[in-house]
Short mmCIF file of C-alpha atoms in Angstrom, two decimals:
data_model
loop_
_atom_site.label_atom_id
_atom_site.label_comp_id
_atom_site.label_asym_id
_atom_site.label_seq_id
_atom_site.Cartn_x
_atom_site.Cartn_y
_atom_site.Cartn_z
CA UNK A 3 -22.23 62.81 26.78
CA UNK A 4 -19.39 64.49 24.99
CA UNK A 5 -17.46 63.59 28.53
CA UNK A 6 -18.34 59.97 28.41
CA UNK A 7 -17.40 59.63 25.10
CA UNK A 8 -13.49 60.98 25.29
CA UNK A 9 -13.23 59.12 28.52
CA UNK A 10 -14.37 55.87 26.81
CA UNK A 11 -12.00 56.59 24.23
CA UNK A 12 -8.74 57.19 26.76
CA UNK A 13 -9.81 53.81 28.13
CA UNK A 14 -9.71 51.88 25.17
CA UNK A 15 -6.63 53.70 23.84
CA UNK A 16 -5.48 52.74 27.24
CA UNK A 17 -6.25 48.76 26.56
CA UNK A 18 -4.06 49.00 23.25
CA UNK A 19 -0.88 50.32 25.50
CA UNK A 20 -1.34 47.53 27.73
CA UNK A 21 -1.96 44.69 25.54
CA UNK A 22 1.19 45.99 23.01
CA UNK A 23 3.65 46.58 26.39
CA UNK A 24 2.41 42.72 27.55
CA UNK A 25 2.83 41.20 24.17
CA UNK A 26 6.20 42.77 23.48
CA UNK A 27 7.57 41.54 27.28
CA UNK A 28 6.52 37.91 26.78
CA UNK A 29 8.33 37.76 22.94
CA UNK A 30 11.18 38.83 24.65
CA UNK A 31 11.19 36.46 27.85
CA UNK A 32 10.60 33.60 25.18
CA UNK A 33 12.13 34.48 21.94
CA UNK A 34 9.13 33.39 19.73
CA UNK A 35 8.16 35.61 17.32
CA UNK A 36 11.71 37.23 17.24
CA UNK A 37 13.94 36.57 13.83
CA UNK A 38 16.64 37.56 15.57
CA UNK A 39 16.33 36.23 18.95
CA UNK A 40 19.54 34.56 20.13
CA UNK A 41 20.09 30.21 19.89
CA UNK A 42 19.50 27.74 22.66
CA UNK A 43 22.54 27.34 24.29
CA UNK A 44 22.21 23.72 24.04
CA UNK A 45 22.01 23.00 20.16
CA UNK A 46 20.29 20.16 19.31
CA UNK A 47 22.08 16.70 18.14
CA UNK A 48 21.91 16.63 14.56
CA UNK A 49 20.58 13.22 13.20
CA UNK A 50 22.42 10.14 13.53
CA UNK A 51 24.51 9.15 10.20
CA UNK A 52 24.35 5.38 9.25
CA UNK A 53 27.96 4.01 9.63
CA UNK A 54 29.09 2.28 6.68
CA UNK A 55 29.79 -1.80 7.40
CA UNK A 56 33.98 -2.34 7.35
CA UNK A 57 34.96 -4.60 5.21
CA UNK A 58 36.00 -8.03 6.05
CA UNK A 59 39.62 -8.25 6.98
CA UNK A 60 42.67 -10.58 8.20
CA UNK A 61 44.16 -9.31 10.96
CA UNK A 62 46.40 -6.62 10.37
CA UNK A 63 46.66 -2.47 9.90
CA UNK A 64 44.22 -1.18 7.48
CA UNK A 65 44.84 1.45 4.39
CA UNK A 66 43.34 0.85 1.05
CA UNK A 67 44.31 -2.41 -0.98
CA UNK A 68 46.49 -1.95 -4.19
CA UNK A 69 46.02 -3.10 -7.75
CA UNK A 70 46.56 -6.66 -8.36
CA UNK A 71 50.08 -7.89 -9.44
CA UNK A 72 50.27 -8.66 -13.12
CA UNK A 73 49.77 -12.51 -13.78
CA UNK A 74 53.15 -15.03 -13.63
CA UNK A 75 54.13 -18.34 -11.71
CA UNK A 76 53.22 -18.56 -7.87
CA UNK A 77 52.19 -14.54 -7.86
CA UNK A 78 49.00 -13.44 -6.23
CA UNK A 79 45.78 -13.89 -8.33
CA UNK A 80 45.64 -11.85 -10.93
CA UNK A 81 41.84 -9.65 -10.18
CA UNK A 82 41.56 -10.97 -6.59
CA UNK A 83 40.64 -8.33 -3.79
CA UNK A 84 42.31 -8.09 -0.86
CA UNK A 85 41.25 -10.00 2.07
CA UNK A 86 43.34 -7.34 4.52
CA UNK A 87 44.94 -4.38 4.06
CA UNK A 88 48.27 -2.58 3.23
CA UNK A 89 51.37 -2.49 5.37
CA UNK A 90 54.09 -0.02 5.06
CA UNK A 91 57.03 -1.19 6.46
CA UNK A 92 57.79 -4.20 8.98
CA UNK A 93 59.09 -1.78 11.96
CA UNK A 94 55.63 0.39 11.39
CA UNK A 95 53.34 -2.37 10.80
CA UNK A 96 54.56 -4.18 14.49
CA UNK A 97 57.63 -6.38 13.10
CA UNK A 98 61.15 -7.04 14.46
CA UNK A 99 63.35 -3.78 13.33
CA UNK A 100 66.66 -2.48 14.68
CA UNK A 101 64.96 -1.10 17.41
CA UNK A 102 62.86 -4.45 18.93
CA UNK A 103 66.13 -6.22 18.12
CA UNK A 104 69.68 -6.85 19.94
CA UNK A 105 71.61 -6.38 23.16
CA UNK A 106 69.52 -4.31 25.87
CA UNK A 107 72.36 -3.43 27.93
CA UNK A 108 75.83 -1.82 27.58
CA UNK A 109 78.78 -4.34 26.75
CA UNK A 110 82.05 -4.86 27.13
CA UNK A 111 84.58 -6.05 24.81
CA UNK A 112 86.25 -9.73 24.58
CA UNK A 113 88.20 -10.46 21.61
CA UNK A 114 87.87 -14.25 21.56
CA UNK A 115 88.87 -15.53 18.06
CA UNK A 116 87.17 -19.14 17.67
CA UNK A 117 86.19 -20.23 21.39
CA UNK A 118 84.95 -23.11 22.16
CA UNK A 119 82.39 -23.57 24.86
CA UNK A 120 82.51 -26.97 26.76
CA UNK A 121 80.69 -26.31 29.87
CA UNK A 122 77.05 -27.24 30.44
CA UNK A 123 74.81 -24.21 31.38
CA UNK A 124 77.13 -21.48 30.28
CA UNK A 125 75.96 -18.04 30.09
CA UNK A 126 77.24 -15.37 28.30
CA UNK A 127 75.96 -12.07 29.19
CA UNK A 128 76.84 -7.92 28.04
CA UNK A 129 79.84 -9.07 26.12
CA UNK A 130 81.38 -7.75 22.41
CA UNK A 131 82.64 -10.46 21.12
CA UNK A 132 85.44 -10.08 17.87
CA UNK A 133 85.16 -13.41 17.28
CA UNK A 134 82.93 -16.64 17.16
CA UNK A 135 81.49 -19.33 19.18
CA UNK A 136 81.26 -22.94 18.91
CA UNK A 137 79.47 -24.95 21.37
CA UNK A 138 80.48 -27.91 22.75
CA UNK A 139 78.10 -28.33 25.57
CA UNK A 140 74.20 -28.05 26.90
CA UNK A 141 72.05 -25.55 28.15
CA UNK A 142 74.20 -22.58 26.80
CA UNK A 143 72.31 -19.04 26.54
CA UNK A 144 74.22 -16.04 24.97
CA UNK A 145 71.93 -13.15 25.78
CA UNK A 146 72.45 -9.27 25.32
CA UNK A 147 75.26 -9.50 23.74
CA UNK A 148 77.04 -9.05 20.34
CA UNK A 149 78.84 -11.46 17.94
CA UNK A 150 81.27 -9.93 14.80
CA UNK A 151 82.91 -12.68 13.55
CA UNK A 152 85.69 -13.55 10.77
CA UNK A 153 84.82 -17.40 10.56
CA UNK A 154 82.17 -19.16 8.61
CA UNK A 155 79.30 -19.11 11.42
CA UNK A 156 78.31 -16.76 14.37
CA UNK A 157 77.34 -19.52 16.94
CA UNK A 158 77.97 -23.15 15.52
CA UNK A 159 75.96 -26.22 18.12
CA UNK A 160 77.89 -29.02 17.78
CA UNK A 161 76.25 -32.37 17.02
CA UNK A 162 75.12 -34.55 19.89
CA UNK A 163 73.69 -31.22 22.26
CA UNK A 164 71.24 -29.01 22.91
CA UNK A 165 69.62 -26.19 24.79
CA UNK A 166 71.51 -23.45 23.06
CA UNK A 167 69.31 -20.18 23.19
CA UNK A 168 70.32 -17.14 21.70
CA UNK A 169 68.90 -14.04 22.83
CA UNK A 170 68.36 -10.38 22.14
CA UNK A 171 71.99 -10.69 20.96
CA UNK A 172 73.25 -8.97 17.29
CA UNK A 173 75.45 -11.09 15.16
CA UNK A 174 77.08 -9.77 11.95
CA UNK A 175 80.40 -11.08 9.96
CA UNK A 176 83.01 -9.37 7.81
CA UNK A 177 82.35 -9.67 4.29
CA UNK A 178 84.91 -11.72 2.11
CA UNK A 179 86.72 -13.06 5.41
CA UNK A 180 86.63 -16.94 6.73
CA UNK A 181 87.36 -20.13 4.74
CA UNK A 182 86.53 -20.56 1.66
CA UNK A 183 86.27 -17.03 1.10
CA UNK A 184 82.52 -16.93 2.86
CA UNK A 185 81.53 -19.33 0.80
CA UNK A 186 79.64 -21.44 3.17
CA UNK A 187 78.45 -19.41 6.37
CA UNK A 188 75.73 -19.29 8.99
CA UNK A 189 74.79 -16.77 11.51
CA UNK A 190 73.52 -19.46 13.89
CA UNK A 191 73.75 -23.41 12.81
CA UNK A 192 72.09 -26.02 14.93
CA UNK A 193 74.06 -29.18 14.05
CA UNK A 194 72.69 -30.87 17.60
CA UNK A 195 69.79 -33.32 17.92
CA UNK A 196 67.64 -31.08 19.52
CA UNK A 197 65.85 -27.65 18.73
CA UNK A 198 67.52 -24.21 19.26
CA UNK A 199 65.76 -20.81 20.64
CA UNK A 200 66.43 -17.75 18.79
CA UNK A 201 65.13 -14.48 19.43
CA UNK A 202 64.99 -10.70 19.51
CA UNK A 203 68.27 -10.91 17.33
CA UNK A 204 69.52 -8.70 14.71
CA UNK A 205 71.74 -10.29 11.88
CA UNK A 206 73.15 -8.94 9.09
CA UNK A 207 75.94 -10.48 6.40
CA UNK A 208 75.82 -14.26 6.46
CA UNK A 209 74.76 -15.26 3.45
CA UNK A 210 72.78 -18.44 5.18
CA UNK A 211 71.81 -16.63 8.67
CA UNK A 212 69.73 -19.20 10.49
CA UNK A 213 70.24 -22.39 9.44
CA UNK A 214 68.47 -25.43 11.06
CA UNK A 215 65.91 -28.70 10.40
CA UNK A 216 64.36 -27.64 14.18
CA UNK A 217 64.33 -24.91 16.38
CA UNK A 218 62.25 -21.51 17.82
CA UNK A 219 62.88 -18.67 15.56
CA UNK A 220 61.17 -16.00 16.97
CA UNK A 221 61.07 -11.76 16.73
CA UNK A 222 64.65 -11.56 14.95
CA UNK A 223 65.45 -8.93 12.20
CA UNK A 224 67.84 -10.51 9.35
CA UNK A 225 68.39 -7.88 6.81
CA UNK A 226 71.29 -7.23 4.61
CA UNK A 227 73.10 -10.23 3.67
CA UNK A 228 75.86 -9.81 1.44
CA UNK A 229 76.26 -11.85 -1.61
CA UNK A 230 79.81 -13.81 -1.78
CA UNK A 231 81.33 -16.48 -4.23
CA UNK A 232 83.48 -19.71 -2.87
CA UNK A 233 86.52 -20.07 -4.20
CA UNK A 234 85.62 -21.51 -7.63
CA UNK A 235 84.34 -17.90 -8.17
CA UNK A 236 80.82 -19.34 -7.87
CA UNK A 237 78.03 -16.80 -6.34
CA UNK A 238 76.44 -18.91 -3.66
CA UNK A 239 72.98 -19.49 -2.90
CA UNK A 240 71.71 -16.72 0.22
CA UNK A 241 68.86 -17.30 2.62
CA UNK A 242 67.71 -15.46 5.69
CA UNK A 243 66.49 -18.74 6.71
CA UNK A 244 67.21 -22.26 5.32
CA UNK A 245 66.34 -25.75 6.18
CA UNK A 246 67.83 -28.85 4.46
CA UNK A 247 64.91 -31.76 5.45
CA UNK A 248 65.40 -34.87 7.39
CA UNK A 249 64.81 -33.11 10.58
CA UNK A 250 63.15 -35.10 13.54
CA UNK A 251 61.68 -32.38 15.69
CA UNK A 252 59.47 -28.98 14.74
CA UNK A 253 60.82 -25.65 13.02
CA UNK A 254 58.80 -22.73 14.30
CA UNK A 255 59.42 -19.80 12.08
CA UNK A 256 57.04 -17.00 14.20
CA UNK A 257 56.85 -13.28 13.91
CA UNK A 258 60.31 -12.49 12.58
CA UNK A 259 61.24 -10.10 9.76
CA UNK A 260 63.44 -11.82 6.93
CA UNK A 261 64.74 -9.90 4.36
CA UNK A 262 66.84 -11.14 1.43
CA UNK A 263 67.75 -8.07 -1.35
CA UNK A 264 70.97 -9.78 -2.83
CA UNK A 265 70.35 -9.41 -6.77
CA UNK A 266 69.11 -12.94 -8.34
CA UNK A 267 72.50 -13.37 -10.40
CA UNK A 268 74.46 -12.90 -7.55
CA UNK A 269 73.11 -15.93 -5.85
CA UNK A 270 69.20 -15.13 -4.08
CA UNK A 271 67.44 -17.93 -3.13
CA UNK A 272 64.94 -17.02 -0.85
CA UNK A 273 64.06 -15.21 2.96
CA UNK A 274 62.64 -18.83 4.04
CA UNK A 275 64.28 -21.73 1.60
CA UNK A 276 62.70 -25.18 3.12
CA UNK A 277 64.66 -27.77 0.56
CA UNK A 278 65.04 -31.73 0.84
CA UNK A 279 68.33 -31.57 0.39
CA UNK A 280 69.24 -33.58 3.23
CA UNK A 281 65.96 -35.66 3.58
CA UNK A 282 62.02 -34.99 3.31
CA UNK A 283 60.94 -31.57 4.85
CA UNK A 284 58.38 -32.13 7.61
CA UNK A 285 56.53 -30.55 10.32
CA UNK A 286 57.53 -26.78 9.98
CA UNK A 287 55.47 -23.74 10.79
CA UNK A 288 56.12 -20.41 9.25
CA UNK A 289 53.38 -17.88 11.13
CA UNK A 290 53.23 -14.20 10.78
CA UNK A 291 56.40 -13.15 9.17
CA UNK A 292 57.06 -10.20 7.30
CA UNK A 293 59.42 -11.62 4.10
CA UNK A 294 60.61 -10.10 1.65
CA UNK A 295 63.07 -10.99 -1.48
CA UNK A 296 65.18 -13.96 -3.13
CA UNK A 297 64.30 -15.49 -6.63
CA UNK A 298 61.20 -16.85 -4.78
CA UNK A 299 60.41 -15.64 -1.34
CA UNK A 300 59.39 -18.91 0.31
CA UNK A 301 60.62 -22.36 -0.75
CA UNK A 302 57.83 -24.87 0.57
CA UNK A 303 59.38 -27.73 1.00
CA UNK A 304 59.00 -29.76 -2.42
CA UNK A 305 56.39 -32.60 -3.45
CA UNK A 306 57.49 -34.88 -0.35
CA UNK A 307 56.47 -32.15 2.27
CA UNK A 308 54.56 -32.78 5.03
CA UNK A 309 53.05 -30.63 8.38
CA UNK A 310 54.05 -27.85 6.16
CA UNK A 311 51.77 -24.87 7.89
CA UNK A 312 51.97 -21.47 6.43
CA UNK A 313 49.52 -18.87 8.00
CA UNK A 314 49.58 -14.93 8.51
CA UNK A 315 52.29 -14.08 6.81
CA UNK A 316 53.45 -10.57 4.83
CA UNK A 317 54.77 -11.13 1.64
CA UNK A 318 56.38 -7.46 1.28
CA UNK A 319 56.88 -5.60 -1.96
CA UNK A 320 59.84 -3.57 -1.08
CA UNK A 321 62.54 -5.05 -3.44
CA UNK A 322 60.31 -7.14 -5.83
CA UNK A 323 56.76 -6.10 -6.97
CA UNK A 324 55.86 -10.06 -6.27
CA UNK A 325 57.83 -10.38 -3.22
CA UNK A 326 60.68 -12.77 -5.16
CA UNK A 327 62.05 -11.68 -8.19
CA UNK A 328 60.04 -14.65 -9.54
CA UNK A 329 57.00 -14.74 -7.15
CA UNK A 330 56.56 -14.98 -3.40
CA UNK A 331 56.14 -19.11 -3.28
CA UNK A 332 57.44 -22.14 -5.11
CA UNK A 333 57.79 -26.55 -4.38
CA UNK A 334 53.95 -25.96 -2.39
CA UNK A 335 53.41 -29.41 -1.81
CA UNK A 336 49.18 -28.23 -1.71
CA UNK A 337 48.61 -31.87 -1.23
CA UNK A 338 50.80 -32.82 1.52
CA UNK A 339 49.22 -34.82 4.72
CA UNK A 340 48.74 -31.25 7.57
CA UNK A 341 50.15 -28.89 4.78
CA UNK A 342 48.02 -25.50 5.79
CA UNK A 343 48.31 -22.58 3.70
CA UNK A 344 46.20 -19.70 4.94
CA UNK A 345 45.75 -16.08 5.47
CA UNK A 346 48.96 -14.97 3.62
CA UNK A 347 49.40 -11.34 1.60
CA UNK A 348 51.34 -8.87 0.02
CA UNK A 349 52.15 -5.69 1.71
CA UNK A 350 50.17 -3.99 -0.31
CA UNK A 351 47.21 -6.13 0.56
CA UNK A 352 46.48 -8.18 -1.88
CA UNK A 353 46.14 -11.86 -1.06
CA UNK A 354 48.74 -14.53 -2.01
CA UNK A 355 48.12 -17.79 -3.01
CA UNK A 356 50.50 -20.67 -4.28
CA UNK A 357 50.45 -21.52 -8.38
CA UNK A 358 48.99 -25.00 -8.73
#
């Protein structure tokens, strides 16, 4: 009996080792029951955050819209929120710059003076020209090249032709030289019947740099233009682009960067000045610019505009906290037959609208 008894006993205290020695060996082939038994190598995906809806923008690069101007004539909307967002600079935010602009090839050096081209399809290619050009013919192209000139233009088309292009070429004067002291002067002047092609150019010191009722302005850089008085001693008005009226074909003014920082009393006008000085201004678009200075920024024609279409552009704070030193529009004709004003800002994003 006593027998039975301790062997019963050695069986049961048997069972325990067993069941402990099982128990133990599956916690540690699974990990449950452990505290400290190692993660999953796979962690789970944490839950899924909502994304927060992006506000509704104009094209352009996004940063976070400034303040709104303080209120005055023809300056954005004084509590308005920015329909797109802030741009830094024209060469970061995708606009013409000295690098996107001028000759792509080495040159060579021509001191010319005042030539006059007279031969239909002339091209002028790799050359550094000390001098100007006026054209007396059709179908001309000066392409990767340079222009420093002493006379009162760059490249002057001479009434009665057309086809001049101007490409990826860099034209610049010397301040205080030509007649009249500087005190008329044009970069490129399209005195033909026909419209002109500029583009990829870089121009610096005329006081009136593009200067035409017609033409394809496209991708230049016009940046420091030097303020200059005629002979009087009067300052004269300054314009990275100008247009006089009366002109019979389309002015495209697309994607170029126009900059005008000459000081108000020294004669700023504007970085696009469309005036009826010459006849009603008509049938002009001005699309996706980056401009920037004059009294006002963009002159719009006057009450007798028409086809006046003004979309896209950047109205850029860098010398003027409204563009202008007065505002960044003026002479909006908002009731002109196809006038189109649309999608314009400052730099800082804020949107820009005309003053009634």
């Amino acid at each position: 009996m006593s027998r039975n008894r301790r062997r019963l006993t050695a069986w049961l205290l048997a069972g325990v080792v067993l069941a402990v020695t099982l128990t133990l060996y599956d916690a540690d082939r699974t990990g449950v029951g452990d505290p400290k038994a190692a993660p999953s190598t796979t962690p789970s995906a944490a839950p899924p955050v909502p994304a927060t809806p992006a506000p509704t923008t104009t094209p352009g690069p996004s940063a976070t819209p400034s303040p709104p101007a303080p209120p005055g004539t023809g300056e954005p909307s004084p509590g308005a929120s920015a329909t797109a967002s802030a741009c830094t600079s024209p060469g970061a935010c995708g606009y013409p710059d000295a690098d996107s602009t001028g000759p792509r090839i080495a040159l060579e050096r021509h001191d010319t003076g005042n030539m006059s081209i007279r031969k239909n399809g002339t091209v002028i290619k790799g050359w550094d020209i000390r001098g100007s050009l006026d054209v007396y013919a059709d179908d001309v192209t000066i392409i990767d090249s340079r222009i420093t000139s002493t006379n009162w233009w760059g490249i002057n088309l001479r009434p009665g032709h057309s086809g001049l292009k101007v490409l990826h070429t860099t034209i610049t004067a010397v301040p205080g030289k030509g007649p009249d002291n500087g005190g008329v002067n044009y970069a490129v002047s399209n005195m033909g019947g026909s419209s002109v092609e500029v583009g990829w150019c870089d121009i610096s010191v005329f006081g009136n740099a593009l200067s035409m009722g017609q033409g394809d302005l496209h991708d230049n850089y016009v940046h420091d233009l030097v303020a200059f008085r005629n002979q009087g001693g009067e300052w004269q008005h300054t314009d990275a682009v100008i247009s006089g009226g009366g002109n019979k074909g389309r002015l495209t003014v697309r994607h170029n960067t126009l900059l005008n920082a000459t000081p108000v009393d020294k004669g700023a006008t504007a970085a696009i000045g469309l005036f009826a000085d010459t006849g009603v201004v008509s049938s002009v678009v001005v699309e996706d610019n980056w401009l920037a200075g004059g009294a006002y920024t963009l002159y719009g024609g006057g009450p007798g505009a028409t086809g006046i279409r003004v979309t896209g552009n950047v109205f850029s704070t860098q010398y003027h906290p409204a563009a202008g030193a007065y505002g960044p529009v003026t002479a909006w004709n908002a009731g002109g037959a196809g006038n189109v004003w649309k999608d314009n800002r400052m730099s800082d994003g804020r949107p820009v609208e005309p003053a009634p």
